[in-house]
Amino acid sequence: MLGLWSAYAPQYLLILALATTLVFALPIFCIPLIWARLMGWKIPTHTDLAVYFGRCLGAFILILEAMMLRAALTGEAIHVVFEMLAAVAVMMVIVHVYGALRRIQPLSETLEIGFYSAMLVLTLLFWPAT
Protein backbone atom coordinates (compact mmCIF):
# COMPACT_ATOMS: atom_id res chain seq x y z
CA MET A 1 0.00 0.00 0.00
CA LEU A 2 2.85 2.38 0.77
CA GLY A 3 3.38 4.61 -2.25
CA LEU A 4 0.87 2.93 -4.54
CA TRP A 5 0.03 6.34 -6.04
CA SER A 6 3.47 7.92 -5.52
CA ALA A 7 3.53 9.36 -9.04
CA TYR A 8 0.81 11.76 -7.92
CA ALA A 9 2.43 12.81 -4.61
CA PRO A 10 2.82 16.50 -5.59
CA GLN A 11 -0.80 16.76 -6.78
CA TYR A 12 -2.01 15.17 -3.54
CA LEU A 13 -0.03 17.72 -1.52
CA LEU A 14 -1.45 20.62 -3.55
CA ILE A 15 -5.04 19.48 -3.05
CA LEU A 16 -4.55 18.69 0.63
CA ALA A 17 -2.75 21.99 1.28
CA LEU A 18 -5.46 24.03 -0.43
CA ALA A 19 -8.35 22.24 1.30
CA THR A 20 -6.87 22.23 4.79
CA THR A 21 -5.66 25.83 4.51
CA LEU A 22 -9.16 27.04 3.66
CA VAL A 23 -11.10 24.82 6.08
CA PHE A 24 -8.75 24.66 9.06
CA ALA A 25 -5.58 26.75 9.05
CA LEU A 26 -6.80 30.21 8.03
CA PRO A 27 -10.07 30.13 9.99
CA ILE A 28 -8.36 28.80 13.14
CA PHE A 29 -5.59 31.38 12.78
CA CYS A 30 -7.75 34.40 11.88
CA ILE A 31 -11.11 33.76 13.53
CA PRO A 32 -10.67 30.90 16.03
CA LEU A 33 -13.82 31.50 18.05
CA ILE A 34 -16.07 31.94 15.02
CA TRP A 35 -14.59 28.74 13.57
CA ALA A 36 -15.14 26.98 16.91
CA ARG A 37 -18.80 28.07 17.05
CA LEU A 38 -19.33 26.84 13.48
CA MET A 39 -17.84 23.49 14.51
CA GLY A 40 -20.31 23.22 17.40
CA TRP A 41 -18.20 24.31 20.39
CA LYS A 42 -19.89 26.29 23.16
CA ILE A 43 -17.75 29.32 23.90
CA PRO A 44 -17.53 30.65 27.48
CA THR A 45 -17.40 34.33 28.34
CA HIS A 46 -13.63 34.47 28.96
CA THR A 47 -12.12 33.72 25.56
CA ASP A 48 -8.63 35.26 25.49
CA LEU A 49 -6.88 31.95 26.19
CA ALA A 50 -8.99 30.14 23.58
CA VAL A 51 -8.13 32.81 20.99
CA TYR A 52 -4.43 32.54 21.89
CA PHE A 53 -4.40 28.74 21.58
CA GLY A 54 -6.45 28.88 18.38
CA ARG A 55 -4.04 31.35 16.77
CA CYS A 56 -1.03 29.30 17.89
CA LEU A 57 -2.53 26.14 16.40
CA GLY A 58 -3.49 27.99 13.24
CA ALA A 59 0.08 29.27 12.89
CA PHE A 60 1.48 25.74 13.10
CA ILE A 61 -1.03 24.48 10.56
CA LEU A 62 -0.06 27.32 8.21
CA ILE A 63 3.60 26.30 8.52
CA LEU A 64 2.70 22.74 7.53
CA GLU A 65 0.57 24.09 4.68
CA ALA A 66 3.53 26.14 3.39
CA MET A 67 5.80 23.11 3.58
CA MET A 68 3.24 21.01 1.66
CA LEU A 69 2.99 23.70 -1.01
CA ARG A 70 6.77 23.96 -1.38
CA ALA A 71 7.18 20.18 -1.55
CA ALA A 72 4.35 19.90 -4.07
CA LEU A 73 5.77 22.60 -6.34
CA THR A 74 9.49 21.90 -6.02
CA GLY A 75 9.83 18.38 -4.63
CA GLU A 76 12.03 19.81 -1.87
CA ALA A 77 11.72 17.90 1.43
CA ILE A 78 8.79 15.89 0.06
CA HIS A 79 9.64 12.86 2.22
CA VAL A 80 9.85 14.98 5.36
CA VAL A 81 6.47 16.52 4.56
CA PHE A 82 4.90 13.10 4.11
CA GLU A 83 6.41 11.95 7.41
CA MET A 84 4.94 15.03 9.11
CA LEU A 85 1.53 14.44 7.51
CA ALA A 86 1.47 10.83 8.68
CA ALA A 87 2.46 11.89 12.19
CA VAL A 88 -0.18 14.63 12.26
CA ALA A 89 -2.86 12.19 11.09
CA VAL A 90 -1.97 9.59 13.74
CA MET A 91 -1.83 12.14 16.55
CA MET A 92 -5.08 13.81 15.49
CA VAL A 93 -6.86 10.46 15.43
CA ILE A 94 -5.65 9.86 18.99
CA VAL A 95 -6.74 13.35 20.13
CA HIS A 96 -10.19 13.01 18.57
CA VAL A 97 -10.78 9.43 19.78
CA TYR A 98 -9.89 10.57 23.30
CA GLY A 99 -12.37 13.45 23.07
CA ALA A 100 -15.06 11.15 21.68
CA LEU A 101 -14.58 8.54 24.39
CA ARG A 102 -14.71 11.21 27.10
CA ARG A 103 -17.70 12.87 25.37
CA ILE A 104 -16.06 16.29 25.66
CA GLN A 105 -16.28 17.47 22.07
CA PRO A 106 -19.02 18.28 19.57
CA LEU A 107 -20.01 15.79 16.87
CA SER A 108 -18.01 17.68 14.23
CA GLU A 109 -14.80 16.88 16.11
CA THR A 110 -15.72 13.21 16.47
CA LEU A 111 -16.36 13.04 12.72
CA GLU A 112 -12.80 14.26 12.19
CA ILE A 113 -11.64 10.80 13.27
CA GLY A 114 -12.78 9.66 9.83
CA PHE A 115 -11.12 12.63 8.13
CA TYR A 116 -7.74 12.04 9.75
CA SER A 117 -7.96 8.27 9.27
CA ALA A 118 -8.65 8.82 5.56
CA MET A 119 -5.84 11.37 5.38
CA LEU A 120 -3.45 8.80 6.86
CA VAL A 121 -4.49 6.14 4.33
CA LEU A 122 -4.22 8.62 1.44
CA THR A 123 -0.86 9.88 2.68
CA LEU A 124 0.42 6.29 2.70
CA LEU A 125 -1.02 5.64 -0.76
CA PHE A 126 0.57 8.78 -2.21
CA TRP A 127 3.88 8.30 -0.34
CA PRO A 128 6.62 9.45 -2.74
CA ALA A 129 9.00 6.90 -4.17
CA THR A 130 12.58 7.02 -2.99
Tab-separated table of N, CA and C in Angstrom:
chain	number	residue	atom	x	y	z
A	1	MET	N	0.834	-1.197	0.000
A	1	MET	CA	0.000	0.000	0.000
A	1	MET	C	0.871	1.250	0.000
A	2	LEU	N	1.995	1.207	0.672
A	2	LEU	CA	2.849	2.380	0.774
A	2	LEU	C	3.321	2.820	-0.604
A	3	GLY	N	2.921	4.030	-0.997
A	3	GLY	CA	3.382	4.607	-2.252
A	3	GLY	C	2.701	4.102	-3.499
A	4	LEU	N	1.576	3.464	-3.373
A	4	LEU	CA	0.866	2.931	-4.540
A	4	LEU	C	0.610	4.025	-5.583
A	5	TRP	N	0.303	5.227	-5.125
A	5	TRP	CA	0.026	6.339	-6.039
A	5	TRP	C	1.136	7.394	-5.962
A	6	SER	N	2.369	6.985	-5.740
A	6	SER	CA	3.471	7.921	-5.517
A	6	SER	C	3.705	8.870	-6.680
A	7	ALA	N	3.340	8.477	-7.878
A	7	ALA	CA	3.532	9.357	-9.042
A	7	ALA	C	2.716	10.641	-8.904
A	8	TYR	N	1.687	10.604	-8.085
A	8	TYR	CA	0.807	11.758	-7.915
A	8	TYR	C	1.021	12.461	-6.573
A	9	ALA	N	2.147	12.206	-5.915
A	9	ALA	CA	2.427	12.805	-4.606
A	9	ALA	C	2.334	14.328	-4.625
A	10	PRO	N	2.938	15.030	-5.596
A	10	PRO	CA	2.824	16.500	-5.587
A	10	PRO	C	1.377	16.992	-5.744
A	11	GLN	N	0.598	16.345	-6.591
A	11	GLN	CA	-0.797	16.759	-6.778
A	11	GLN	C	-1.599	16.551	-5.486
A	12	TYR	N	-1.343	15.442	-4.808
A	12	TYR	CA	-2.011	15.172	-3.536
A	12	TYR	C	-1.687	16.278	-2.531
A	13	LEU	N	-0.412	16.659	-2.447
A	13	LEU	CA	-0.028	17.720	-1.520
A	13	LEU	C	-0.699	19.044	-1.862
A	14	LEU	N	-0.787	19.374	-3.146
A	14	LEU	CA	-1.451	20.623	-3.548
A	14	LEU	C	-2.915	20.634	-3.135
A	15	ILE	N	-3.612	19.556	-3.404
A	15	ILE	CA	-5.039	19.481	-3.054
A	15	ILE	C	-5.231	19.515	-1.544
A	16	LEU	N	-4.431	18.723	-0.825
A	16	LEU	CA	-4.548	18.687	0.630
A	16	LEU	C	-4.203	20.040	1.238
A	17	ALA	N	-3.148	20.679	0.747
A	17	ALA	CA	-2.753	21.986	1.276
A	17	ALA	C	-3.841	23.029	1.050
A	18	LEU	N	-4.406	23.060	-0.143
A	18	LEU	CA	-5.460	24.032	-0.428
A	18	LEU	C	-6.680	23.798	0.457
A	19	ALA	N	-7.140	22.555	0.520
A	19	ALA	CA	-8.346	22.243	1.297
A	19	ALA	C	-8.154	22.519	2.782
A	20	THR	N	-7.053	22.053	3.353
A	20	THR	CA	-6.868	22.233	4.794
A	20	THR	C	-6.516	23.671	5.161
A	21	THR	N	-5.910	24.409	4.244
A	21	THR	CA	-5.660	25.828	4.505
A	21	THR	C	-6.981	26.582	4.610
A	22	LEU	N	-7.890	26.318	3.682
A	22	LEU	CA	-9.161	27.040	3.658
A	22	LEU	C	-10.121	26.616	4.773
A	23	VAL	N	-10.126	25.333	5.113
A	23	VAL	CA	-11.096	24.821	6.083
A	23	VAL	C	-10.583	24.892	7.518
A	24	PHE	N	-9.283	24.706	7.706
A	24	PHE	CA	-8.749	24.658	9.060
A	24	PHE	C	-7.776	25.799	9.373
A	25	ALA	N	-6.682	25.871	8.644
A	25	ALA	CA	-5.579	26.746	9.048
A	25	ALA	C	-5.963	28.222	9.114
A	26	LEU	N	-6.465	28.776	8.026
A	26	LEU	CA	-6.799	30.208	8.031
A	26	LEU	C	-7.922	30.547	9.004
A	27	PRO	N	-9.033	29.794	9.012
A	27	PRO	CA	-10.070	30.129	9.989
A	27	PRO	C	-9.603	30.006	11.444
A	28	ILE	N	-8.834	28.950	11.769
A	28	ILE	CA	-8.356	28.796	13.142
A	28	ILE	C	-7.380	29.916	13.492
A	29	PHE	N	-6.558	30.320	12.532
A	29	PHE	CA	-5.586	31.381	12.777
A	29	PHE	C	-6.243	32.754	12.873
A	30	CYS	N	-7.168	33.058	11.965
A	30	CYS	CA	-7.751	34.404	11.876
A	30	CYS	C	-8.980	34.601	12.760
A	31	ILE	N	-9.847	33.614	12.807
A	31	ILE	CA	-11.111	33.763	13.535
A	31	ILE	C	-11.401	32.495	14.351
A	32	PRO	N	-10.540	32.182	15.336
A	32	PRO	CA	-10.668	30.900	16.027
A	32	PRO	C	-12.002	30.687	16.728
A	33	LEU	N	-12.560	31.703	17.330
A	33	LEU	CA	-13.817	31.497	18.051
A	33	LEU	C	-15.006	31.363	17.107
A	34	ILE	N	-15.005	32.112	16.021
A	34	ILE	CA	-16.075	31.943	15.023
A	34	ILE	C	-15.994	30.543	14.433
A	35	TRP	N	-14.787	30.091	14.089
A	35	TRP	CA	-14.595	28.737	13.569
A	35	TRP	C	-15.083	27.715	14.590
A	36	ALA	N	-14.730	27.923	15.863
A	36	ALA	CA	-15.135	26.982	16.914
A	36	ALA	C	-16.657	26.916	17.038
A	37	ARG	N	-17.323	28.071	16.978
A	37	ARG	CA	-18.797	28.070	17.048
A	37	ARG	C	-19.400	27.326	15.857
A	38	LEU	N	-18.832	27.540	14.666
A	38	LEU	CA	-19.326	26.840	13.477
A	38	LEU	C	-19.145	25.328	13.602
A	39	MET	N	-18.113	24.907	14.326
A	39	MET	CA	-17.840	23.488	14.506
A	39	MET	C	-18.659	22.892	15.656
A	40	GLY	N	-19.421	23.731	16.355
A	40	GLY	CA	-20.307	23.220	17.402
A	40	GLY	C	-19.824	23.396	18.827
A	41	TRP	N	-18.704	24.080	19.023
A	41	TRP	CA	-18.205	24.306	20.386
A	41	TRP	C	-19.020	25.397	21.061
A	42	LYS	N	-19.252	25.256	22.359
A	42	LYS	CA	-19.894	26.289	23.157
A	42	LYS	C	-18.780	27.141	23.759
A	43	ILE	N	-18.838	28.424	23.507
A	43	ILE	CA	-17.755	29.316	23.905
A	43	ILE	C	-18.132	30.029	25.207
A	44	PRO	N	-17.257	29.927	26.230
A	44	PRO	CA	-17.535	30.652	27.483
A	44	PRO	C	-17.275	32.143	27.334
A	45	THR	N	-17.542	32.875	28.400
A	45	THR	CA	-17.400	34.331	28.336
A	45	THR	C	-15.941	34.778	28.302
A	46	HIS	N	-15.053	34.102	28.987
A	46	HIS	CA	-13.629	34.466	28.963
A	46	HIS	C	-12.964	33.687	27.830
A	47	THR	N	-12.580	34.401	26.782
A	47	THR	CA	-12.125	33.724	25.564
A	47	THR	C	-10.687	34.024	25.169
A	48	ASP	N	-9.987	34.874	25.905
A	48	ASP	CA	-8.633	35.264	25.490
A	48	ASP	C	-7.709	34.062	25.342
A	49	LEU	N	-7.748	33.122	26.271
A	49	LEU	CA	-6.883	31.952	26.194
A	49	LEU	C	-7.254	31.086	24.995
A	50	ALA	N	-8.551	30.927	24.744
A	50	ALA	CA	-8.989	30.139	23.583
A	50	ALA	C	-8.517	30.781	22.280
A	51	VAL	N	-8.598	32.097	22.190
A	51	VAL	CA	-8.126	32.810	20.995
A	51	VAL	C	-6.618	32.612	20.836
A	52	TYR	N	-5.880	32.724	21.926
A	52	TYR	CA	-4.432	32.544	21.888
A	52	TYR	C	-4.077	31.140	21.396
A	53	PHE	N	-4.686	30.109	21.994
A	53	PHE	CA	-4.401	28.736	21.577
A	53	PHE	C	-4.844	28.483	20.135
A	54	GLY	N	-5.975	29.047	19.758
A	54	GLY	CA	-6.447	28.885	18.383
A	54	GLY	C	-5.476	29.503	17.387
A	55	ARG	N	-4.992	30.687	17.685
A	55	ARG	CA	-4.044	31.352	16.771
A	55	ARG	C	-2.715	30.612	16.726
A	56	CYS	N	-2.269	30.086	17.873
A	56	CYS	CA	-1.026	29.295	17.886
A	56	CYS	C	-1.186	28.038	17.036
A	57	LEU	N	-2.286	27.337	17.197
A	57	LEU	CA	-2.534	26.139	16.403
A	57	LEU	C	-2.636	26.493	14.927
A	58	GLY	N	-3.360	27.552	14.627
A	58	GLY	CA	-3.485	27.990	13.236
A	58	GLY	C	-2.139	28.321	12.622
A	59	ALA	N	-1.256	28.935	13.391
A	59	ALA	CA	0.076	29.274	12.890
A	59	ALA	C	0.854	28.009	12.541
A	60	PHE	N	0.787	26.992	13.392
A	60	PHE	CA	1.485	25.744	13.097
A	60	PHE	C	0.894	25.035	11.881
A	61	ILE	N	-0.416	25.087	11.743
A	61	ILE	CA	-1.032	24.482	10.562
A	61	ILE	C	-0.578	25.219	9.301
A	62	LEU	N	-0.515	26.543	9.366
A	62	LEU	CA	-0.063	27.322	8.206
A	62	LEU	C	1.383	26.993	7.827
A	63	ILE	N	2.222	26.715	8.817
A	63	ILE	CA	3.604	26.298	8.525
A	63	ILE	C	3.591	24.983	7.766
A	64	LEU	N	2.810	24.027	8.225
A	64	LEU	CA	2.704	22.741	7.531
A	64	LEU	C	2.138	22.926	6.124
A	65	GLU	N	1.153	23.813	5.993
A	65	GLU	CA	0.571	24.088	4.676
A	65	GLU	C	1.635	24.636	3.728
A	66	ALA	N	2.464	25.563	4.215
A	66	ALA	CA	3.527	26.141	3.389
A	66	ALA	C	4.543	25.072	2.979
A	67	MET	N	4.859	24.178	3.905
A	67	MET	CA	5.795	23.106	3.575
A	67	MET	C	5.207	22.149	2.547
A	68	MET	N	3.894	21.861	2.661
A	68	MET	CA	3.236	21.013	1.655
A	68	MET	C	3.286	21.681	0.292
A	69	LEU	N	2.990	22.966	0.259
A	69	LEU	CA	2.991	23.697	-1.010
A	69	LEU	C	4.381	23.689	-1.649
A	70	ARG	N	5.403	23.967	-0.845
A	70	ARG	CA	6.772	23.964	-1.377
A	70	ARG	C	7.153	22.578	-1.891
A	71	ALA	N	6.840	21.547	-1.128
A	71	ALA	CA	7.178	20.182	-1.552
A	71	ALA	C	6.413	19.802	-2.813
A	72	ALA	N	5.159	20.225	-2.896
A	72	ALA	CA	4.349	19.897	-4.074
A	72	ALA	C	4.882	20.583	-5.325
A	73	LEU	N	5.324	21.823	-5.177
A	73	LEU	CA	5.768	22.597	-6.342
A	73	LEU	C	7.224	22.343	-6.724
A	74	THR	N	8.069	22.039	-5.731
A	74	THR	CA	9.494	21.902	-6.024
A	74	THR	C	10.046	20.508	-5.771
A	75	GLY	N	9.330	19.703	-5.015
A	75	GLY	CA	9.831	18.382	-4.631
A	75	GLY	C	10.771	18.439	-3.440
A	76	GLU	N	11.099	19.643	-2.990
A	76	GLU	CA	12.028	19.809	-1.873
A	76	GLU	C	11.405	19.307	-0.577
A	77	ALA	N	12.125	18.447	0.126
A	77	ALA	CA	11.721	17.896	1.430
A	77	ALA	C	10.400	17.128	1.364
A	78	ILE	N	10.079	16.565	0.211
A	78	ILE	CA	8.786	15.893	0.063
A	78	ILE	C	8.646	14.711	1.025
A	79	HIS	N	9.731	13.987	1.286
A	79	HIS	CA	9.642	12.862	2.215
A	79	HIS	C	9.401	13.336	3.647
A	80	VAL	N	10.054	14.410	4.023
A	80	VAL	CA	9.847	14.979	5.359
A	80	VAL	C	8.399	15.426	5.521
A	81	VAL	N	7.852	16.062	4.502
A	81	VAL	CA	6.467	16.522	4.560
A	81	VAL	C	5.514	15.336	4.703
A	82	PHE	N	5.755	14.274	3.976
A	82	PHE	CA	4.898	13.096	4.107
A	82	PHE	C	5.037	12.459	5.489
A	83	GLU	N	6.233	12.457	6.043
A	83	GLU	CA	6.412	11.946	7.408
A	83	GLU	C	5.634	12.803	8.405
A	84	MET	N	5.688	14.129	8.233
A	84	MET	CA	4.944	15.027	9.114
A	84	MET	C	3.433	14.815	8.970
A	85	LEU	N	2.963	14.661	7.720
A	85	LEU	CA	1.531	14.443	7.511
A	85	LEU	C	1.058	13.159	8.168
A	86	ALA	N	1.843	12.095	8.047
A	86	ALA	CA	1.467	10.828	8.681
A	86	ALA	C	1.435	10.984	10.201
A	87	ALA	N	2.425	11.676	10.748
A	87	ALA	CA	2.461	11.891	12.195
A	87	ALA	C	1.277	12.739	12.663
A	88	VAL	N	0.967	13.784	11.925
A	88	VAL	CA	-0.183	14.628	12.262
A	88	VAL	C	-1.462	13.798	12.238
A	89	ALA	N	-1.642	12.995	11.200
A	89	ALA	CA	-2.857	12.187	11.087
A	89	ALA	C	-2.994	11.232	12.268
A	90	VAL	N	-1.922	10.532	12.614
A	90	VAL	CA	-1.969	9.591	13.739
A	90	VAL	C	-2.291	10.314	15.038
A	91	MET	N	-1.600	11.421	15.297
A	91	MET	CA	-1.829	12.143	16.548
A	91	MET	C	-3.232	12.750	16.616
A	92	MET	N	-3.738	13.231	15.491
A	92	MET	CA	-5.080	13.813	15.495
A	92	MET	C	-6.154	12.748	15.679
A	93	VAL	N	-5.925	11.552	15.151
A	93	VAL	CA	-6.863	10.455	15.425
A	93	VAL	C	-6.885	10.182	16.929
A	94	ILE	N	-5.715	10.115	17.547
A	94	ILE	CA	-5.647	9.860	18.992
A	94	ILE	C	-6.367	10.955	19.773
A	95	VAL	N	-6.103	12.220	19.437
A	95	VAL	CA	-6.741	13.351	20.127
A	95	VAL	C	-8.260	13.282	19.996
A	96	HIS	N	-8.752	13.002	18.787
A	96	HIS	CA	-10.191	13.008	18.565
A	96	HIS	C	-10.874	11.770	19.134
A	97	VAL	N	-10.215	10.624	19.136
A	97	VAL	CA	-10.776	9.429	19.777
A	97	VAL	C	-10.891	9.660	21.280
A	98	TYR	N	-9.859	10.249	21.868
A	98	TYR	CA	-9.887	10.575	23.298
A	98	TYR	C	-11.082	11.477	23.623
A	99	GLY	N	-11.251	12.542	22.845
A	99	GLY	CA	-12.370	13.453	23.075
A	99	GLY	C	-13.718	12.782	22.889
A	100	ALA	N	-13.801	11.877	21.915
A	100	ALA	CA	-15.062	11.154	21.676
A	100	ALA	C	-15.372	10.207	22.832
A	101	LEU	N	-14.370	9.477	23.288
A	101	LEU	CA	-14.584	8.539	24.395
A	101	LEU	C	-14.968	9.256	25.684
A	102	ARG	N	-14.391	10.418	25.899
A	102	ARG	CA	-14.711	11.210	27.098
A	102	ARG	C	-15.985	12.026	26.924
A	103	ARG	N	-16.490	12.090	25.684
A	103	ARG	CA	-17.704	12.869	25.367
A	103	ARG	C	-17.519	14.348	25.722
A	104	ILE	N	-16.376	14.897	25.313
A	104	ILE	CA	-16.059	16.290	25.662
A	104	ILE	C	-15.891	17.166	24.426
A	105	GLN	N	-16.413	16.703	23.312
A	105	GLN	CA	-16.276	17.471	22.071
A	105	GLN	C	-17.570	17.366	21.280
A	106	PRO	N	-17.823	18.357	20.411
A	106	PRO	CA	-19.022	18.281	19.573
A	106	PRO	C	-18.866	17.199	18.502
A	107	LEU	N	-19.979	16.836	17.897
A	107	LEU	CA	-20.005	15.789	16.873
A	107	LEU	C	-19.033	16.073	15.731
A	108	SER	N	-18.907	17.344	15.346
A	108	SER	CA	-18.014	17.680	14.229
A	108	SER	C	-16.584	17.223	14.513
A	109	GLU	N	-16.150	17.306	15.751
A	109	GLU	CA	-14.802	16.876	16.112
A	109	GLU	C	-14.688	15.346	16.083
A	110	THR	N	-15.721	14.665	16.515
A	110	THR	CA	-15.719	13.206	16.473
A	110	THR	C	-15.683	12.726	15.020
A	111	LEU	N	-16.377	13.414	14.141
A	111	LEU	CA	-16.361	13.044	12.723
A	111	LEU	C	-14.978	13.223	12.108
A	112	GLU	N	-14.161	14.076	12.700
A	112	GLU	CA	-12.803	14.264	12.189
A	112	GLU	C	-11.938	13.017	12.350
A	113	ILE	N	-12.362	12.075	13.177
A	113	ILE	CA	-11.636	10.800	13.266
A	113	ILE	C	-11.601	10.163	11.881
A	114	GLY	N	-12.724	10.194	11.190
A	114	GLY	CA	-12.780	9.662	9.828
A	114	GLY	C	-11.922	10.461	8.868
A	115	PHE	N	-11.940	11.776	9.002
A	115	PHE	CA	-11.122	12.627	8.127
A	115	PHE	C	-9.644	12.304	8.289
A	116	TYR	N	-9.166	12.277	9.532
A	116	TYR	CA	-7.742	12.043	9.755
A	116	TYR	C	-7.342	10.604	9.448
A	117	SER	N	-8.247	9.659	9.654
A	117	SER	CA	-7.956	8.273	9.266
A	117	SER	C	-7.819	8.173	7.751
A	118	ALA	N	-8.729	8.822	7.025
A	118	ALA	CA	-8.654	8.822	5.561
A	118	ALA	C	-7.399	9.545	5.086
A	119	MET	N	-7.053	10.647	5.759
A	119	MET	CA	-5.843	11.372	5.385
A	119	MET	C	-4.614	10.491	5.576
A	120	LEU	N	-4.583	9.699	6.635
A	120	LEU	CA	-3.451	8.802	6.858
A	120	LEU	C	-3.360	7.764	5.746
A	121	VAL	N	-4.487	7.145	5.396
A	121	VAL	CA	-4.486	6.142	4.329
A	121	VAL	C	-4.047	6.780	3.010
A	122	LEU	N	-4.601	7.950	2.681
A	122	LEU	CA	-4.220	8.620	1.438
A	122	LEU	C	-2.751	9.034	1.447
A	123	THR	N	-2.273	9.508	2.579
A	123	THR	CA	-0.862	9.880	2.680
A	123	THR	C	0.025	8.663	2.414
A	124	LEU	N	-0.352	7.514	2.950
A	124	LEU	CA	0.421	6.294	2.701
A	124	LEU	C	0.330	5.859	1.238
A	125	LEU	N	-0.855	6.024	0.636
A	125	LEU	CA	-1.015	5.639	-0.763
A	125	LEU	C	-0.245	6.542	-1.711
A	126	PHE	N	-0.136	7.820	-1.357
A	126	PHE	CA	0.569	8.784	-2.212
A	126	PHE	C	2.032	8.948	-1.804
A	127	TRP	N	2.504	8.175	-0.845
A	127	TRP	CA	3.877	8.299	-0.342
A	127	TRP	C	4.862	8.308	-1.507
A	128	PRO	N	5.729	9.324	-1.575
A	128	PRO	CA	6.621	9.452	-2.739
A	128	PRO	C	7.666	8.324	-2.784
A	129	ALA	N	7.969	7.930	-3.966
A	129	ALA	CA	8.996	6.900	-4.175
A	129	ALA	C	10.357	7.458	-3.802
A	130	THR	N	11.231	6.572	-3.375
A	130	THR	CA	12.576	7.022	-2.986
A	130	THR	C	13.485	7.090	-4.183
